[in-house]
Structure formats: C-alpha cells, structure tokens
Steps between C-alpha positions, in 0.01 A plus 500: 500500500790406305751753740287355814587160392889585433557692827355205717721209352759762470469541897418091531845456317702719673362238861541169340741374719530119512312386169146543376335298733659728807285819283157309430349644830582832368353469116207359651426820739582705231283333210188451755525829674509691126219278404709330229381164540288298753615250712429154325639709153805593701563124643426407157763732344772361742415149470583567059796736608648237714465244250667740183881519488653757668496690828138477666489855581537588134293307352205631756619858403462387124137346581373807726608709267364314168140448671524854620639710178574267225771401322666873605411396846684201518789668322481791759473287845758271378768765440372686875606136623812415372635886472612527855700164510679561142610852600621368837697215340682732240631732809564160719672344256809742515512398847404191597900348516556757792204491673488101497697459803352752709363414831222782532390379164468147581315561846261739350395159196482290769296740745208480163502134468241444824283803324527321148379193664246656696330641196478178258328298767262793523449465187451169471304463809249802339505306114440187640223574715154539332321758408128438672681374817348177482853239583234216523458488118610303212696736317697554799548145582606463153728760506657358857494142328708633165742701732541237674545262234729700323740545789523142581635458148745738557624414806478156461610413132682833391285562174565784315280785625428493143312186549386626767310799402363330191356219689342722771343743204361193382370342791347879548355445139357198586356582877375839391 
C-alpha cells in the first residue's frame, strides 16, 4: 500500500503543472478508482486541504494518504508529491538566467495557461455541484448564496480573502 501510494503522487507530482487546483481532477480519479476514499470523503478531504496552509494538492496527498496508511501514509504521499517539483527546481535553478529570455520557452508557458484554466473550472464546476444531483435544494442554494456573497465582498469592498474565507466557513457553520 505504502509503495502504491508513493508511486501515484510520485506520478501526480511529476503532472502538476499550474498549481494544485489544475491536479485535483487527477487525485480524485486516482483516490476513487483505487477505492481510497468515496466521493463525499474525497470532497470532504479537499474542502479541509483547501482551507490548511499550503499547496492544495499537498495537503490532499497528506489527507489520502493519512486516511489511507496512517501517519507513514501521509509522510509517504506527501514526499511522492512534492519529490518531482524539488528535484526539478534544483536542476532548473542552474539555468533559469539563460533560459529566461527564450522564446520557445515562453510560448510553450503560455500554450498551458488555456489547459490550466480549463482544469480549475472543471474542478470547480464538479466540487460545486452536488452529490445526489438535486440543484433545487437548500444546501445548494446555500452554497450559491455564500459564493455569491463572498464574491460580492471581494469585488466590491476588497476584503482580505482572509475575511473572506472565514466569513464564508462561518456562514457554512451556521447554514449547515
């Protein structure tokens, strides 16, 4: 389990391209398809991981890995997630002042960035819709209404997203 675990963050890693939420699509195929977790325990583990400090994608790998093996577990996926991008940033680092400038380079970033995109409003299009397919519900509508809500305030009066996310959890607390 522990080497099944390792391998498949390890090869999650080595795609995440464009931040965790780009790679959520991905740990959730793998972590259903293995049998890992369910679906309401995997929107569940994203909705924590997303709220913890760090990168999203790690903190899911920690989770999957904790409810899966343990503490070794969540040691294990966490290191499959973050090896790939360490390793690559110790080699890119001796060569990121000459490669800066270069065009191929540049077109190739920019060529990702409608992917990237594409795959975080899957993903939020997939979290945000519920699970018994039933959009004519309270929980949705209170879900739509705290969205909602939350980026008025944004938009409107520039609160922190600190604020933000702290008033929305609350709201949640208080609605759900």
């Amino acid at each position: 389990m522990l080497a099944e675990l390792f391998i498949v963050f390890l090869k999650i890693g080595c795609v995440s391209f464009g931040g965790g939420y780009a790679v959520i699509p991905i740990i959730q195929y793998e972590a259903l398809s293995r049998g890992w977790m369910t679906q309401g325990d995997f929107q569940q583990a994203i909705s924590l991981a997303g709220m913890a400090p760090g990168s999203i994608a790690t903190n899911s790998a920690t989770l999957i890995g904790y409810q899966t093996a343990g503490i070794t577990g969540a040691i294990i996926s966490t290191a499959g997630m973050v090896l790939p991008s360490l390793l690559l940033m110790i080699v890119l680092s001796a060569f990121i002042l000459r490669l800066q400038n270069n065009k191929w380079l540049s077109a190739s970033f920019y060529g990702l960035k409608p992917m990237i995109t594409g795959l975080m409003v899957y993903a939020a299009i997939h979290f945000g819709y519920p699970n018994d397919g039933a959009i004519l519900s309270w929980s949705f509508a209170g879900m739509l209404l705290i969205a909602g809500c939350s980026l008025y305030l944004l938009m409107r009066y520039k609160l922190h997203p600190f604020v933000i996310i702290a008033g929305a959890g609350a709201a949640g607390i208080i609605l759900f």
